[in-house]
Amino acid sequence: MTHDLTLPSDISGAEGLAERAERDPHRPRFHFTSPGGWLNDPNGLTHWNGVYHLFYQYNPLAPAHHRIHWGHATSTDLVHWTDEPIALVPGSDGPDRDGCWSGVLVDDGGVPTLVYSGRHGNRELPCVATGSADLRRWTKDPANPVISAPPRDLDATAFRDHCVWREGQVWRQLVGSGIRGVGGTAFLYESDDLRTWRYVGPLLTGDASQNRGELDWTGTMWECVDLFGIDDDTDVLIFSAWDEGTTYHPLYWTGRYQGDTFTPTALHRLDYGGRYFYAPQSTRDAHSRRIMFGWLQEGRSDAATARAGWCGVMSLPRVVTLGADGQLVQAPVPELARLRRDHVRVPAGPLDNTYTRLHSVRGDQLDIEITLRLAPGATARLVVRETPDGAERTVVEVSRLPTGGVLRLHREASGLDPSLDAEPRHGELPLSGDGLVDLRVLVDHSALEIFSNGRPLAARIYPTRPDEAVGVGISADGDVTVESFDAWRMAPAFTDGPRPLWP
Ligand code: FRU
């Protein structure tokens, strides 16, 4: 049974979305975005016969989360993307009639196979679809849903999103969930054929009572669980901590997956931006790299999003490795350097304590790479997207405090529209005794991704005078030396104007 890939009969609401999206000055140009409408989680991430496939949660009809499809794009370099036909469309009946929610792609003996969450009413259940050899046509399994209910002996808060892998002769799967009154969890299942699943038990369960309102609360439900080995002795369990209306942030446990359980060593924040890097998914590519994408949610009002015609940005692809301190180290894939243009080198040397506007570096599509040396007690600030009068500006700050390093983002003046989210963000910065700080800042209109000593912080910013907010500057408190400062204008990854909403 191949599902219907024709346009729905009423697409009037979608008219002009792609054109409006294309005109929006806040639309990123070297991050992946959907052609228009709504985008959320990365799905089905795979490197298949030399081609990277990025599927994503997509509503091509409106910039709102409703009747979610699976959009699809391909790339050979993780930089330039080609829109492919929509992969999954909610059924006219059946278990996914209200949406094809998040899931993964696995190689079932050469058959590309999707495991995703079919949404019907307010429930989600695991479904399967198989693909053509080019991954462009998908056929839903008539047996869907392949698991008919969450485990019966537990009071599950939700049941969605999948991590599926082959282990010896069997398939194993995690489904994200929570146990009411206990905490978030991932249910482990086993199967011989991806169609009939035996419930094994919860792999690991969080403690929801430990809620201090902090960005390390593990929530009442775990969305988008992702389990992988990162070296011979360490496994990583990534999840998006969720609690209806209050909590959306990505966390990870390091530890050991053995038998049917995960024994945690430590819990960490995956990205200091919190909900601005949500629902990540990763895959191992043919170069044995762990590649991860996340969803950069919006920080402007629903009304502004509706006017813009599009919403949701995919993060830049990141390479994830394990640091000597046992925490993940994240960096944008090196392939991104292909978009670098007009290299500017700012002279090295000590920074004085007055603010210096760098007239040689300006723009709203930038890649800035700096190495700083901070004396004890010192703070360095990089300002981006500054208007000539300084009224709008976004400040990235790194500090070497007696308590340790701190990376901080100030968005209070990023855009002066009071409806914008301006919450500051911060997180711990690993520092060695020499006080060296690597700071990489990627500015792409409203998308901002910061990497400092391996720690990421993603966010969204919306200057109200976007054409003027192109200034860059630097300042310091205390003794800071610029060891190196390189900047590039980034070329757009998409150049052909509005893209078809329904490729
Ligand atoms: C995470 C999430 C998933 C779900 C999908 C629906 O952002 O809520 O749990 O499958 O998005 O679009």
Coordinates of C-alpha atoms and ligand atoms in Angstrom, one line a residue:
M1 CA 0.0 0.0 0.0
T2 CA 1.8 3.1 -1.2
H3 CA 0.4 6.2 0.4
D4 CA -1.0 9.1 -1.6
L5 CA 1.7 11.6 -2.6
T6 CA -0.5 14.0 -4.4
L7 CA -1.2 17.4 -3.1
P8 CA -4.1 17.7 -0.6
S9 CA -7.2 19.2 -2.2
D10 CA -7.1 22.4 -0.1
I11 CA -3.7 24.1 -0.2
S12 CA -5.0 27.6 -0.2
G13 CA -3.4 28.3 3.2
A14 CA 0.0 27.4 1.8
E15 CA -0.1 29.9 -1.1
G16 CA 2.8 32.2 -1.1
L17 CA 4.5 30.6 2.0
A18 CA 7.8 29.9 0.2
E19 CA 7.9 33.3 -1.4
R20 CA 7.2 35.0 2.0
A21 CA 9.9 32.8 3.6
E22 CA 12.4 33.7 0.9
R23 CA 11.8 37.4 1.6
D24 CA 12.1 37.2 5.3
P25 CA 15.4 38.9 6.5
H26 CA 15.5 36.6 9.5
R27 CA 15.7 33.5 7.4
P28 CA 19.0 31.7 7.7
R29 CA 20.9 31.1 4.4
F30 CA 23.5 28.5 5.3
H31 CA 21.5 26.5 7.8
F32 CA 19.0 24.0 6.4
T33 CA 15.4 25.3 6.6
S34 CA 12.2 23.8 5.1
P35 CA 11.0 25.4 1.8
G36 CA 8.3 27.1 3.9
G37 CA 5.7 26.1 6.6
W38 CA 6.8 24.4 9.7
L39 CA 10.0 22.4 10.5
N40 CA 10.9 20.6 13.7
D41 CA 13.0 17.5 14.6
P42 CA 15.6 15.9 12.4
N43 CA 14.6 12.4 11.5
G44 CA 15.9 9.3 9.7
L45 CA 19.4 10.7 9.6
T46 CA 21.6 8.4 7.5
H47 CA 24.7 8.3 5.2
W48 CA 23.5 5.9 2.6
N49 CA 25.7 5.0 -0.4
G50 CA 27.7 8.2 0.0
V51 CA 24.6 10.4 0.3
Y52 CA 23.5 12.1 3.5
H53 CA 19.8 11.9 4.0
L54 CA 18.1 14.4 6.3
F55 CA 14.4 13.8 6.9
Y56 CA 12.5 16.2 9.2
Q57 CA 9.2 17.0 10.8
Y58 CA 7.4 19.1 8.3
N59 CA 4.1 20.9 7.8
P60 CA 4.2 22.2 4.2
L61 CA 0.8 23.8 4.6
A62 CA 1.4 26.3 7.4
P63 CA 4.1 27.6 9.8
A64 CA 2.3 25.7 12.6
H65 CA 2.7 22.3 14.2
H66 CA -0.1 20.4 12.6
R67 CA -0.5 17.1 10.6
I68 CA 3.2 16.5 10.4
H69 CA 4.8 15.0 7.3
W70 CA 8.3 13.8 6.8
G71 CA 10.2 16.3 4.6
H72 CA 13.4 15.0 3.0
A73 CA 16.6 16.5 1.7
T74 CA 19.9 15.0 0.5
S75 CA 23.5 16.2 0.4
T76 CA 26.8 14.8 -0.5
D77 CA 28.8 17.4 1.5
L78 CA 26.5 18.3 4.5
V79 CA 26.6 21.8 3.2
H80 CA 24.4 22.0 0.1
W81 CA 21.0 20.3 0.2
T82 CA 18.6 19.1 -2.5
D83 CA 14.9 18.9 -1.6
E84 CA 13.5 15.4 -2.3
P85 CA 9.9 14.4 -2.5
I86 CA 8.0 14.4 0.8
A87 CA 8.7 11.0 2.3
L88 CA 5.7 10.4 4.6
V89 CA 2.3 12.0 4.5
P90 CA -0.3 11.4 7.3
G91 CA -2.8 8.7 6.2
S92 CA -6.4 9.4 5.3
D93 CA -7.1 6.7 7.9
G94 CA -4.8 4.4 9.9
P95 CA -2.6 5.0 12.9
D96 CA -0.8 8.1 11.5
R97 CA -3.8 10.0 10.2
D98 CA -2.9 12.9 12.5
G99 CA 0.8 13.0 11.8
C100 CA 4.0 11.1 11.1
W101 CA 6.0 11.9 14.1
S102 CA 9.7 11.4 14.8
G103 CA 11.7 8.4 14.0
V104 CA 14.8 6.8 12.4
L105 CA 16.0 5.0 9.3
V106 CA 17.7 1.6 9.5
D107 CA 19.2 -0.7 6.9
D108 CA 17.2 -3.9 7.0
G109 CA 19.4 -6.2 4.9
G110 CA 19.6 -3.6 2.2
V111 CA 16.0 -2.4 2.5
P112 CA 15.8 1.2 3.9
T113 CA 13.2 1.1 6.6
L114 CA 11.7 3.9 8.7
V115 CA 10.5 3.4 12.2
Y116 CA 8.4 6.4 13.2
S117 CA 5.6 7.4 15.5
G118 CA 2.1 7.4 14.0
R119 CA -0.1 10.0 15.6
H120 CA -3.8 9.4 16.0
G121 CA -5.9 11.5 18.4
N122 CA -3.6 12.2 21.3
R123 CA -1.7 8.9 21.1
E124 CA 1.4 7.9 19.2
L125 CA 2.4 4.3 18.2
P126 CA 5.4 2.8 16.4
C127 CA 4.9 2.4 12.6
V128 CA 7.2 1.1 9.9
A129 CA 7.7 2.1 6.2
T130 CA 10.0 0.7 3.6
G131 CA 11.8 2.7 0.9
S132 CA 12.8 2.4 -2.7
A133 CA 16.5 1.9 -3.4
D134 CA 16.9 5.7 -3.9
L135 CA 15.0 6.4 -0.6
R136 CA 12.5 8.6 -2.5
R137 CA 9.4 6.4 -2.3
W138 CA 8.0 5.0 0.9
T139 CA 5.5 2.3 1.5
K140 CA 3.8 2.1 4.9
D141 CA 3.5 -1.4 6.3
P142 CA -0.1 -2.7 6.3
A143 CA 0.6 -4.1 9.8
N144 CA 1.0 -0.6 11.3
P145 CA 1.1 0.1 14.2
V146 CA 3.8 -2.5 14.9
I147 CA 3.3 -2.1 18.7
S148 CA -0.3 -1.6 19.7
A149 CA 0.1 0.0 23.1
P150 CA 2.7 1.2 25.6
P151 CA 3.7 -1.5 28.2
R152 CA 0.6 -2.3 30.2
D153 CA 2.2 -2.8 33.6
L154 CA 3.3 0.9 33.8
D155 CA 1.4 4.2 33.7
A156 CA 3.2 5.7 30.7
T157 CA 3.0 9.5 30.2
A158 CA 3.7 9.2 26.4
F159 CA 5.1 6.7 23.9
R160 CA 6.9 8.1 21.0
D161 CA 10.2 8.6 19.1
H162 CA 12.6 5.8 18.3
C163 CA 16.2 4.6 18.4
V164 CA 16.7 1.4 16.5
W165 CA 19.8 -0.7 16.1
R166 CA 21.0 -4.2 15.2
E167 CA 22.6 -6.2 18.0
G168 CA 23.9 -9.6 16.8
Q169 CA 20.9 -11.4 15.4
V170 CA 18.2 -9.1 16.8
W171 CA 16.9 -5.6 16.4
R172 CA 16.6 -3.5 19.5
Q173 CA 14.5 -0.4 19.9
L174 CA 14.1 2.4 22.4
V175 CA 10.8 4.3 22.6
G176 CA 10.7 7.6 24.6
S177 CA 8.3 7.8 27.4
G178 CA 7.8 8.6 31.1
I179 CA 6.4 6.8 34.1
R180 CA 3.7 8.8 35.8
G181 CA 4.9 10.0 39.2
V182 CA 8.4 8.6 38.6
G183 CA 10.2 10.3 35.7
G184 CA 11.2 10.2 32.0
T185 CA 12.3 6.9 30.6
A186 CA 13.1 4.9 27.4
F187 CA 11.4 1.5 27.0
L188 CA 13.5 -1.2 25.4
Y189 CA 12.1 -3.7 22.9
E190 CA 13.5 -6.5 20.8
S191 CA 12.5 -7.9 17.4
D192 CA 13.6 -10.3 14.7
D193 CA 12.0 -8.5 11.8
L194 CA 11.2 -4.9 12.9
R195 CA 7.5 -5.9 12.9
T196 CA 6.9 -8.0 16.0
W197 CA 8.4 -6.5 19.1
R198 CA 8.9 -8.0 22.6
Y199 CA 9.0 -5.6 25.5
V200 CA 12.1 -5.9 27.5
G201 CA 11.8 -3.2 30.2
P202 CA 12.8 0.4 30.9
L203 CA 16.4 1.0 29.9
L204 CA 16.8 3.8 32.5
T205 CA 14.4 6.0 34.3
G206 CA 14.9 9.5 35.5
D207 CA 13.8 11.0 38.8
A208 CA 11.3 13.8 38.1
S209 CA 11.2 14.8 41.7
Q210 CA 14.6 16.4 41.4
N211 CA 13.1 19.5 39.8
R212 CA 15.0 22.7 40.7
G213 CA 13.7 24.5 37.7
E214 CA 17.1 24.2 36.2
L215 CA 18.2 23.2 32.7
D216 CA 19.4 19.9 34.0
W217 CA 16.0 18.6 35.2
T218 CA 15.3 15.3 33.4
G219 CA 11.5 16.1 33.0
T220 CA 8.4 13.9 33.1
M221 CA 9.0 12.4 29.6
W222 CA 12.0 11.8 27.4
E223 CA 11.6 12.7 23.7
C224 CA 13.9 11.6 20.9
V225 CA 16.1 9.2 22.8
D226 CA 19.4 8.4 21.0
L227 CA 21.8 5.8 22.3
F228 CA 25.3 5.2 20.8
G229 CA 28.8 4.1 21.8
I230 CA 31.3 6.9 21.6
D231 CA 34.4 4.9 22.5
D232 CA 35.3 1.4 23.8
D233 CA 34.3 2.2 27.4
T234 CA 31.6 4.9 27.0
D235 CA 28.0 4.9 25.8
V236 CA 25.9 8.0 25.5
L237 CA 22.1 8.3 26.0
I238 CA 20.8 11.6 24.6
F239 CA 17.2 12.6 25.3
S240 CA 15.1 15.7 25.2
A241 CA 13.7 16.4 28.7
W242 CA 10.1 17.3 28.3
D243 CA 7.3 18.4 30.6
E244 CA 4.1 19.8 29.1
G245 CA 4.3 23.6 28.7
T246 CA 7.4 23.9 31.1
T247 CA 10.4 22.0 29.9
Y248 CA 12.2 21.4 26.7
H249 CA 15.9 20.9 26.8
P250 CA 18.4 18.3 25.6
L251 CA 20.5 16.3 28.1
Y252 CA 22.7 13.3 27.9
W253 CA 23.9 10.6 30.2
T254 CA 27.3 9.1 29.8
G255 CA 27.6 5.5 31.1
R256 CA 27.5 1.9 30.1
Y257 CA 24.9 0.1 28.1
Q258 CA 25.1 -3.5 29.0
G259 CA 22.5 -6.3 28.8
D260 CA 19.1 -4.6 29.1
T261 CA 20.1 -1.6 31.1
F262 CA 22.1 1.6 31.0
T263 CA 24.2 2.4 34.0
P264 CA 24.8 6.1 34.1
T265 CA 28.0 7.8 35.1
A266 CA 27.0 11.4 34.8
L267 CA 24.3 13.7 33.4
H268 CA 25.2 16.7 31.3
R269 CA 23.5 19.5 29.3
L270 CA 23.9 18.8 25.6
D271 CA 23.7 22.5 24.5
Y272 CA 23.5 25.5 26.7
G273 CA 20.8 27.0 24.4
G274 CA 18.3 24.6 25.9
R275 CA 15.2 24.5 23.8
Y276 CA 17.2 26.2 20.9
F277 CA 18.9 22.9 20.2
Y278 CA 16.0 20.5 20.7
A279 CA 15.2 16.9 19.7
P280 CA 18.6 16.1 18.3
Q281 CA 19.4 12.9 16.3
S282 CA 22.7 11.5 15.3
T283 CA 24.2 8.9 13.0
R284 CA 27.6 7.4 12.3
D285 CA 28.7 8.3 8.8
A286 CA 30.9 6.3 6.4
H287 CA 33.9 8.2 7.8
S288 CA 33.1 6.8 11.3
R289 CA 32.1 10.3 12.5
R290 CA 29.2 10.8 14.9
I291 CA 27.1 13.5 13.1
M292 CA 24.3 15.2 14.9
F293 CA 21.6 17.7 14.0
G294 CA 19.1 19.4 16.3
W295 CA 16.1 21.7 15.9
L296 CA 16.6 25.4 16.5
Q297 CA 13.2 26.5 17.7
E298 CA 11.8 30.0 17.1
G299 CA 12.2 32.8 19.7
R300 CA 9.7 35.2 18.2
S301 CA 5.9 35.3 18.6
D302 CA 3.5 32.9 16.7
A303 CA 2.0 36.0 15.0
A304 CA 5.5 37.0 13.7
T305 CA 6.1 33.4 12.6
A306 CA 2.7 33.3 10.8
R307 CA 3.6 36.5 8.9
A308 CA 7.1 35.1 8.0
G309 CA 5.6 32.0 6.3
W310 CA 8.1 29.6 7.7
C311 CA 9.6 28.5 11.0
G312 CA 12.1 26.2 12.5
V313 CA 15.8 25.9 11.6
M314 CA 18.0 22.8 11.5
S315 CA 21.2 23.2 13.3
L316 CA 24.5 23.0 11.4
P317 CA 25.6 19.4 11.3
R318 CA 28.0 18.8 14.3
V319 CA 30.7 16.3 14.8
V320 CA 30.5 14.8 18.3
T321 CA 33.5 13.2 20.1
L322 CA 34.4 12.4 23.7
G323 CA 36.6 14.8 25.6
A324 CA 39.3 13.9 28.1
D325 CA 36.9 15.1 30.9
G326 CA 34.3 12.5 29.9
Q327 CA 32.0 15.0 28.3
L328 CA 31.0 15.4 24.7
V329 CA 32.9 17.8 22.5
Q330 CA 30.9 19.3 19.7
A331 CA 32.0 21.2 16.5
P332 CA 30.5 22.1 13.2
V333 CA 31.5 19.7 10.5
P334 CA 34.7 20.9 8.8
E335 CA 32.9 20.8 5.4
L336 CA 31.2 24.0 6.3
A337 CA 34.5 25.8 5.5
R338 CA 33.5 25.5 1.9
L339 CA 31.1 28.4 2.3
R340 CA 33.8 30.7 3.7
R341 CA 34.5 33.8 1.6
D342 CA 36.5 37.1 2.0
H343 CA 38.8 36.0 4.8
V344 CA 39.7 38.8 7.3
R345 CA 42.5 38.4 9.9
V346 CA 42.2 40.8 12.8
P347 CA 45.7 41.5 14.3
A348 CA 46.6 39.5 17.4
G349 CA 47.6 41.2 20.7
P350 CA 46.3 42.3 24.0
L351 CA 42.7 43.8 24.1
D352 CA 42.2 47.0 25.8
N353 CA 39.2 47.6 28.0
T354 CA 37.3 49.9 25.7
Y355 CA 34.9 48.5 23.2
T356 CA 36.4 48.3 19.7
R357 CA 34.1 48.1 16.6
L358 CA 35.8 45.9 14.0
H359 CA 35.1 47.7 10.8
S360 CA 36.7 45.0 8.7
V361 CA 34.3 42.4 10.0
R362 CA 30.6 42.9 9.4
G363 CA 27.5 41.0 8.2
D364 CA 24.6 38.7 9.0
Q365 CA 26.2 35.6 7.5
L366 CA 29.5 35.1 9.3
D367 CA 31.9 32.5 10.6
I368 CA 34.2 33.9 13.3
E369 CA 37.0 31.9 14.8
I370 CA 39.0 33.3 17.7
T371 CA 41.5 32.1 20.2
L372 CA 41.8 34.1 23.4
R373 CA 44.0 33.9 26.4
L374 CA 42.3 35.0 29.6
A375 CA 44.1 35.8 32.8
P376 CA 42.4 34.8 36.1
G377 CA 39.3 37.0 36.6
A378 CA 39.2 38.2 33.0
T379 CA 36.2 38.4 30.7
A380 CA 36.1 38.8 26.9
R381 CA 33.1 39.9 24.9
L382 CA 32.3 39.5 21.2
V383 CA 29.5 41.6 20.0
V384 CA 27.6 40.6 16.8
R385 CA 24.6 41.9 14.9
E386 CA 25.1 45.4 16.3
T387 CA 23.3 48.4 14.9
P388 CA 25.4 51.5 14.2
D389 CA 23.9 53.2 17.3
G390 CA 24.6 50.1 19.4
A391 CA 20.9 50.0 20.5
E392 CA 20.6 46.4 19.2
R393 CA 23.4 44.0 19.8
T394 CA 24.1 40.4 20.8
V395 CA 26.9 39.7 23.2
V396 CA 28.9 36.5 23.5
E397 CA 30.9 36.5 26.7
V398 CA 33.6 34.1 28.0
S399 CA 35.0 34.5 31.6
R400 CA 37.7 32.9 33.7
L401 CA 36.3 33.1 37.2
P402 CA 37.7 31.6 40.4
T403 CA 34.9 29.1 40.2
G404 CA 35.8 28.1 36.6
G405 CA 35.1 29.2 33.1
V406 CA 31.7 30.5 31.9
L407 CA 30.2 30.9 28.5
R408 CA 27.4 33.4 28.4
L409 CA 25.0 34.8 25.8
H410 CA 23.2 38.1 26.3
R411 CA 20.2 38.6 24.1
E412 CA 18.5 41.4 26.1
A413 CA 19.3 43.9 23.3
S414 CA 19.4 41.4 20.4
G415 CA 16.1 42.8 19.2
L416 CA 14.2 45.6 20.8
D417 CA 10.7 44.1 20.1
P418 CA 9.4 43.2 23.6
S419 CA 7.7 40.0 22.3
L420 CA 11.0 38.4 21.5
D421 CA 12.5 35.8 23.8
A422 CA 15.5 37.5 25.4
E423 CA 16.4 35.1 28.2
P424 CA 20.2 35.0 28.7
R425 CA 21.9 31.7 28.5
H426 CA 25.0 30.4 30.1
G427 CA 27.0 27.3 30.9
E428 CA 30.3 26.0 32.2
L429 CA 33.3 26.4 30.0
P430 CA 36.2 23.9 30.5
L431 CA 39.4 25.8 30.9
S432 CA 43.0 24.6 31.4
G433 CA 45.6 26.5 33.4
D434 CA 46.8 28.5 30.4
G435 CA 43.4 30.2 30.2
L436 CA 43.1 29.5 26.4
V437 CA 39.6 29.8 25.0
D438 CA 38.6 28.8 21.5
L439 CA 35.5 30.7 20.4
R440 CA 33.7 29.9 17.2
V441 CA 30.6 32.0 16.4
L442 CA 28.4 31.3 13.4
V443 CA 25.9 34.0 12.7
D444 CA 23.2 33.2 10.1
H445 CA 20.5 35.9 10.3
S446 CA 18.3 34.7 13.2
A447 CA 20.3 31.5 13.8
L448 CA 23.3 31.8 16.1
E449 CA 25.5 28.8 17.0
I450 CA 28.4 29.3 19.4
F451 CA 31.1 26.7 20.2
S452 CA 33.6 27.3 22.9
N453 CA 36.2 24.8 24.1
G454 CA 33.9 22.1 22.7
R455 CA 30.7 23.3 24.4
P456 CA 27.8 24.5 22.2
L457 CA 25.2 27.2 22.7
A458 CA 22.5 27.7 20.1
A459 CA 20.0 30.5 20.1
R460 CA 17.8 32.7 17.9
I461 CA 18.0 36.5 17.5
Y462 CA 15.8 38.9 15.6
P463 CA 17.1 42.5 15.3
T464 CA 14.3 44.8 14.4
R465 CA 16.6 46.6 12.0
P466 CA 18.1 43.5 10.4
D467 CA 19.7 45.4 7.5
E468 CA 21.6 47.7 9.9
A469 CA 22.5 45.1 12.6
V470 CA 25.7 43.9 10.9
G471 CA 28.3 45.3 13.2
V472 CA 30.9 43.2 15.1
G473 CA 33.1 44.3 18.0
I474 CA 35.2 43.1 20.9
S475 CA 36.0 44.2 24.4
A476 CA 37.6 42.9 27.6
D477 CA 37.5 43.3 31.3
G478 CA 40.9 42.4 32.8
D479 CA 43.8 40.9 31.0
V480 CA 42.8 39.3 27.7
T481 CA 45.0 38.5 24.7
V482 CA 43.8 37.7 21.2
E483 CA 46.0 34.9 20.0
S484 CA 44.2 34.7 16.6
F485 CA 41.1 36.2 15.1
D486 CA 39.8 35.0 11.7
A487 CA 36.5 35.8 10.1
W488 CA 34.7 35.0 6.9
R489 CA 31.5 36.0 5.2
M490 CA 29.5 32.8 4.6
A491 CA 28.0 32.2 1.2
P492 CA 24.4 31.0 1.1
A493 CA 23.9 27.2 0.8
F494 CA 20.6 27.8 -1.2
T495 CA 20.7 30.1 -4.1
D496 CA 17.7 29.4 -6.4
G497 CA 15.0 31.5 -4.8
P498 CA 11.8 30.1 -3.4
R499 CA 11.8 26.3 -3.2
P500 CA 8.7 24.2 -3.9
L501 CA 6.8 23.4 -0.7
W502 CA 5.9 20.0 -2.1
P503 CA 8.9 18.9 -4.1
Ligands
FRU1 C1 10.0 16.6 19.7 C2 8.7 16.0 19.3 C3 8.7 14.5 19.3 C4 7.6 14.2 18.3 C5 7.7 15.3 17.3 C6 6.4 15.7 16.8 O1 10.1 17.9 19.3 O2 7.7 16.5 20.1 O3 8.6 14.0 20.6 O4 7.7 12.9 17.8 O5 8.4 16.3 17.9 O6 6.5 16.6 15.8

